Amino acid sequence: MEPTIATFLIVCPAVFLASFIDAIAGGGGLISLPAYLIAGLPIHSAIATNKLSSATGTAFSTARLVRNKYADMKIALPSISAALIGSAIGANAALHTSERVLQIVLIILLPLIAFYVLTKKNLEPEKAFSLKKSVEYTIIVIASLVIGAYDGFYGPGTGTFLLLAFTGLARMDLRTASGNMKMVNLASNIAALCTFILAGKIVWVLGLAACVFSIAGHYIGAGFVMKDGTKIVRPVIIVVLVLLFAKIVSGWI
């Protein structure tokens, strides 16, 4: 499709806001993906183009965290490999799923994911015990594979789910988990992005413009200290969900 001025006016500010929120509280995809859909992109193109802009912002965040040693590099390679495999599988599954089925998936998943992300306040594990490194690493690799597949297929909330798995199941401290989560998330984004590029699903003009806004949002959000950022996140996501539901339902009537 050829994006119009209205398409840019809907998508670019939403991507900036999503990236800003993602840097503060996670869950930015809950805003950016619906924005592409509300702007009129077909579902496959919306998922694909969203991957382009989100991967760009994630790369920025990842570089910053890794540079400041917020990561356990020993588990990085196997978990990244697992995410690459999982995401490629998920993206190919999305390409072979009809738009009608994806619409149903959206209606079921989006509110569930939004509710879970928005109500989960504390990501830091209560360190009453620690796991053996072999067990910790096994959990991280399996989580990277499974959540990577979800990221390739759909995406919103991936970073938060990884963080929850790394801290809650693998018992990583939040600082280290944040860095490893970003590396895994970037890997899953790249694998899905390559799959969608080969399938020709990306709207390049719109996606590249959104990349600029994604970088800006992540840059400002990463340095923005906000005590209660969820006060901004929650009402924005609720509004976006309502608009998306209205658009999907109106398409069926």
Protein backbone atom coordinates (compact mmCIF):
# COMPACT_ATOMS: atom_id res chain seq x y z
CA MET A 1 0.00 0.00 0.00
CA GLU A 2 1.01 3.62 -0.51
CA PRO A 3 0.93 5.41 2.86
CA THR A 4 -0.88 8.74 2.96
CA ILE A 5 -0.10 11.79 5.07
CA ALA A 6 -2.80 10.64 7.48
CA THR A 7 -1.01 7.29 7.82
CA PHE A 8 2.21 9.01 8.88
CA LEU A 9 0.32 11.29 11.28
CA ILE A 10 -1.21 8.27 13.00
CA VAL A 11 1.80 5.95 13.05
CA CYS A 12 4.80 8.17 13.74
CA PRO A 13 3.58 9.89 16.93
CA ALA A 14 2.25 6.54 18.19
CA VAL A 15 5.62 4.86 17.58
CA PHE A 16 7.39 7.66 19.43
CA LEU A 17 5.00 7.31 22.38
CA ALA A 18 5.27 3.51 22.30
CA SER A 19 9.07 3.66 22.34
CA PHE A 20 9.09 6.22 25.13
CA ILE A 21 6.74 4.06 27.22
CA ASP A 22 8.66 0.90 26.36
CA ALA A 23 11.84 2.42 27.78
CA ILE A 24 10.02 3.31 31.02
CA ALA A 25 7.59 0.47 31.66
CA GLY A 26 7.65 -1.99 28.76
CA GLY A 27 4.68 -2.97 26.61
CA GLY A 28 5.23 -0.37 23.90
CA GLY A 29 4.12 -2.82 21.22
CA LEU A 30 0.64 -2.63 22.68
CA ILE A 31 0.52 0.89 21.25
CA SER A 32 2.66 0.71 18.10
CA LEU A 33 1.13 -2.39 16.47
CA PRO A 34 -2.49 -1.22 16.89
CA ALA A 35 -1.43 2.17 15.49
CA TYR A 36 -0.31 0.52 12.23
CA LEU A 37 -3.63 -1.34 12.09
CA ILE A 38 -5.69 1.75 12.85
CA ALA A 39 -3.79 3.57 10.08
CA GLY A 40 -5.13 1.00 7.62
CA LEU A 41 -2.24 -1.42 7.03
CA PRO A 42 -3.18 -5.07 6.39
CA ILE A 43 -2.40 -7.22 9.41
CA HIS A 44 0.65 -8.95 7.92
CA SER A 45 2.14 -5.63 6.78
CA ALA A 46 1.36 -4.03 10.15
CA ILE A 47 3.19 -6.78 12.06
CA ALA A 48 6.11 -6.67 9.61
CA THR A 49 6.51 -2.88 9.53
CA ASN A 50 6.15 -2.70 13.31
CA LYS A 51 9.06 -5.13 13.56
CA LEU A 52 11.24 -2.75 11.53
CA SER A 53 10.63 0.23 13.80
CA SER A 54 10.68 -1.77 17.05
CA ALA A 55 13.92 -3.52 16.12
CA THR A 56 15.58 -0.14 15.55
CA GLY A 57 14.58 1.15 18.97
CA THR A 58 15.48 -2.13 20.66
CA ALA A 59 18.94 -2.00 19.10
CA PHE A 60 19.51 1.39 20.73
CA SER A 61 18.38 0.18 24.16
CA THR A 62 20.40 -3.02 23.86
CA ALA A 63 23.62 -1.20 22.97
CA ARG A 64 23.23 1.11 25.93
CA LEU A 65 22.63 -1.70 28.45
CA VAL A 66 25.36 -3.99 27.14
CA ARG A 67 27.84 -1.12 27.05
CA ASN A 68 27.11 -0.52 30.73
CA LYS A 69 27.51 -4.25 31.52
CA TYR A 70 23.87 -4.98 32.30
CA ALA A 71 24.10 -8.58 31.08
CA ASP A 72 25.41 -12.08 31.68
CA MET A 73 27.35 -12.71 28.49
CA LYS A 74 27.84 -16.44 29.25
CA ILE A 75 24.20 -17.18 28.47
CA ALA A 76 23.88 -14.58 25.71
CA LEU A 77 24.85 -16.76 22.72
CA PRO A 78 22.64 -19.81 23.45
CA SER A 79 19.64 -17.68 24.41
CA ILE A 80 20.05 -15.47 21.32
CA SER A 81 20.29 -18.59 19.14
CA ALA A 82 17.10 -19.96 20.70
CA ALA A 83 15.31 -16.64 20.12
CA LEU A 84 16.40 -16.54 16.48
CA ILE A 85 15.01 -20.04 15.87
CA GLY A 86 11.78 -19.40 17.76
CA SER A 87 11.12 -16.06 16.11
CA ALA A 88 11.70 -17.40 12.60
CA ILE A 89 9.19 -20.18 13.30
CA GLY A 90 6.67 -17.70 14.71
CA ALA A 91 7.04 -15.26 11.81
CA ASN A 92 6.59 -18.00 9.22
CA ALA A 93 3.51 -19.19 11.10
CA ALA A 94 2.10 -15.64 10.96
CA LEU A 95 2.70 -15.43 7.20
CA HIS A 96 0.77 -18.67 6.66
CA THR A 97 -2.11 -17.59 8.88
CA SER A 98 -5.07 -15.86 7.22
CA GLU A 99 -5.95 -12.28 8.10
CA ARG A 100 -9.28 -13.49 9.47
CA VAL A 101 -7.56 -15.83 11.92
CA LEU A 102 -5.08 -13.11 12.91
CA GLN A 103 -7.99 -10.77 13.62
CA ILE A 104 -9.45 -13.36 15.98
CA VAL A 105 -6.03 -13.81 17.60
CA LEU A 106 -5.82 -10.03 18.09
CA ILE A 107 -9.21 -9.87 19.75
CA ILE A 108 -8.28 -12.67 22.16
CA LEU A 109 -4.63 -11.85 22.90
CA LEU A 110 -4.50 -8.06 22.97
CA PRO A 111 -6.69 -7.43 26.02
CA LEU A 112 -5.19 -10.39 27.91
CA ILE A 113 -1.63 -9.18 27.28
CA ALA A 114 -2.52 -5.58 28.09
CA PHE A 115 -4.15 -6.59 31.37
CA TYR A 116 -1.18 -8.76 32.37
CA VAL A 117 1.46 -6.19 31.48
CA LEU A 118 -0.35 -3.29 33.13
CA THR A 119 -1.16 -5.10 36.38
CA LYS A 120 2.32 -6.59 36.88
CA LYS A 121 4.01 -3.94 39.00
CA ASN A 122 7.09 -5.59 40.49
CA LEU A 123 9.60 -7.40 38.28
CA GLU A 124 12.35 -7.78 40.85
CA PRO A 125 12.32 -11.35 42.23
CA GLU A 126 12.21 -11.99 45.93
CA LYS A 127 15.61 -13.64 46.21
CA ALA A 128 14.73 -16.22 48.86
CA PHE A 129 16.76 -18.78 46.90
CA SER A 130 18.95 -19.06 43.84
CA LEU A 131 19.17 -21.74 41.19
CA LYS A 132 22.10 -23.74 39.93
CA LYS A 133 23.61 -22.07 36.90
CA SER A 134 22.78 -25.05 34.70
CA VAL A 135 19.10 -24.86 35.71
CA GLU A 136 19.03 -21.07 35.35
CA TYR A 137 20.54 -21.20 31.88
CA THR A 138 18.19 -24.00 30.76
CA ILE A 139 15.17 -21.94 31.80
CA ILE A 140 16.53 -18.88 30.01
CA VAL A 141 17.12 -20.78 26.76
CA ILE A 142 13.67 -22.41 26.80
CA ALA A 143 12.00 -19.08 27.61
CA SER A 144 13.94 -17.41 24.79
CA LEU A 145 12.76 -20.05 22.32
CA VAL A 146 9.09 -19.96 23.34
CA ILE A 147 8.75 -16.21 23.80
CA GLY A 148 10.84 -15.64 20.67
CA ALA A 149 8.24 -17.65 18.73
CA TYR A 150 5.51 -15.46 20.18
CA ASP A 151 7.47 -12.35 19.18
CA GLY A 152 7.77 -13.54 15.60
CA PHE A 153 4.09 -14.38 15.40
CA TYR A 154 2.65 -11.30 17.12
CA GLY A 155 5.00 -9.38 19.44
CA PRO A 156 3.51 -6.88 21.92
CA GLY A 157 4.70 -7.47 25.49
CA THR A 158 7.64 -9.67 24.48
CA GLY A 159 10.23 -7.74 26.48
CA THR A 160 8.06 -7.81 29.59
CA PHE A 161 7.41 -11.54 29.25
CA LEU A 162 11.14 -12.20 28.87
CA LEU A 163 11.88 -10.07 31.91
CA LEU A 164 9.27 -11.91 33.96
CA ALA A 165 10.67 -15.29 32.89
CA PHE A 166 14.27 -14.31 33.57
CA THR A 167 13.55 -12.81 36.99
CA GLY A 168 10.63 -14.93 38.20
CA LEU A 169 11.62 -18.34 36.82
CA ALA A 170 15.39 -18.15 36.31
CA ARG A 171 15.87 -15.96 39.41
CA MET A 172 18.15 -13.44 37.68
CA ASP A 173 18.54 -10.04 39.29
CA LEU A 174 16.65 -7.28 37.49
CA ARG A 175 19.80 -5.46 36.32
CA THR A 176 21.26 -8.52 34.59
CA ALA A 177 17.90 -9.72 33.33
CA SER A 178 17.27 -6.34 31.67
CA GLY A 179 20.42 -6.60 29.57
CA ASN A 180 19.89 -10.23 28.59
CA MET A 181 16.23 -9.58 27.83
CA LYS A 182 17.19 -6.78 25.44
CA MET A 183 19.70 -8.98 23.59
CA VAL A 184 17.17 -11.80 23.21
CA ASN A 185 14.42 -9.38 22.20
CA LEU A 186 16.68 -7.79 19.58
CA ALA A 187 17.54 -11.24 18.19
CA SER A 188 13.88 -12.23 17.91
CA ASN A 189 13.09 -8.91 16.25
CA ILE A 190 15.86 -9.37 13.70
CA ALA A 191 14.87 -12.95 12.83
CA ALA A 192 11.23 -11.97 12.34
CA LEU A 193 12.26 -8.86 10.42
CA CYS A 194 14.40 -10.89 7.98
CA THR A 195 11.49 -13.29 7.43
CA PHE A 196 9.08 -10.43 6.68
CA ILE A 197 11.61 -8.69 4.40
CA LEU A 198 11.96 -11.86 2.32
CA ALA A 199 8.18 -12.12 2.16
CA GLY A 200 7.91 -8.51 0.95
CA LYS A 201 5.49 -7.47 3.69
CA ILE A 202 7.18 -4.28 4.94
CA VAL A 203 5.90 -0.83 3.96
CA TRP A 204 9.38 0.67 3.71
CA VAL A 205 8.65 4.40 3.45
CA LEU A 206 6.42 4.32 6.50
CA GLY A 207 8.68 1.91 8.40
CA LEU A 208 11.84 3.96 7.91
CA ALA A 209 10.07 7.14 9.00
CA ALA A 210 8.79 5.32 12.08
CA CYS A 211 12.34 4.18 12.85
CA VAL A 212 13.38 7.79 13.40
CA PHE A 213 10.56 8.28 15.89
CA SER A 214 11.35 4.96 17.55
CA ILE A 215 14.97 5.99 18.16
CA ALA A 216 13.86 9.36 19.52
CA GLY A 217 11.33 7.75 21.85
CA HIS A 218 13.84 5.24 23.21
CA TYR A 219 16.50 7.93 23.63
CA ILE A 220 14.24 10.25 25.61
CA GLY A 221 12.57 7.43 27.55
CA ALA A 222 15.88 5.82 28.52
CA GLY A 223 17.02 9.01 30.21
CA PHE A 224 13.66 9.98 31.65
CA VAL A 225 13.23 9.34 35.35
CA MET A 226 9.56 8.96 36.22
CA LYS A 227 8.39 7.69 39.58
CA ASP A 228 4.97 6.53 38.39
CA GLY A 229 5.18 6.09 34.63
CA THR A 230 2.23 3.68 34.52
CA LYS A 231 -0.10 6.64 35.09
CA ILE A 232 0.69 7.64 31.49
CA VAL A 233 0.90 4.10 30.09
CA ARG A 234 -2.48 2.77 31.22
CA PRO A 235 -4.90 5.36 29.81
CA VAL A 236 -3.05 5.50 26.48
CA ILE A 237 -3.20 1.73 26.02
CA ILE A 238 -6.88 1.63 26.97
CA VAL A 239 -7.70 4.26 24.35
CA VAL A 240 -5.68 2.43 21.69
CA LEU A 241 -7.36 -0.89 22.50
CA VAL A 242 -10.81 0.67 22.18
CA LEU A 243 -9.93 2.18 18.79
CA LEU A 244 -8.44 -1.08 17.54
CA PHE A 245 -11.46 -3.10 18.65
CA ALA A 246 -13.76 -0.63 16.95
CA LYS A 247 -11.78 -0.89 13.70
CA ILE A 248 -11.70 -4.70 13.71
CA VAL A 249 -15.39 -5.05 14.56
CA SER A 250 -16.40 -2.45 11.96
CA GLY A 251 -14.54 -4.48 9.34
CA TRP A 252 -16.76 -7.45 10.04
CA ILE A 253 -20.08 -5.59 9.90
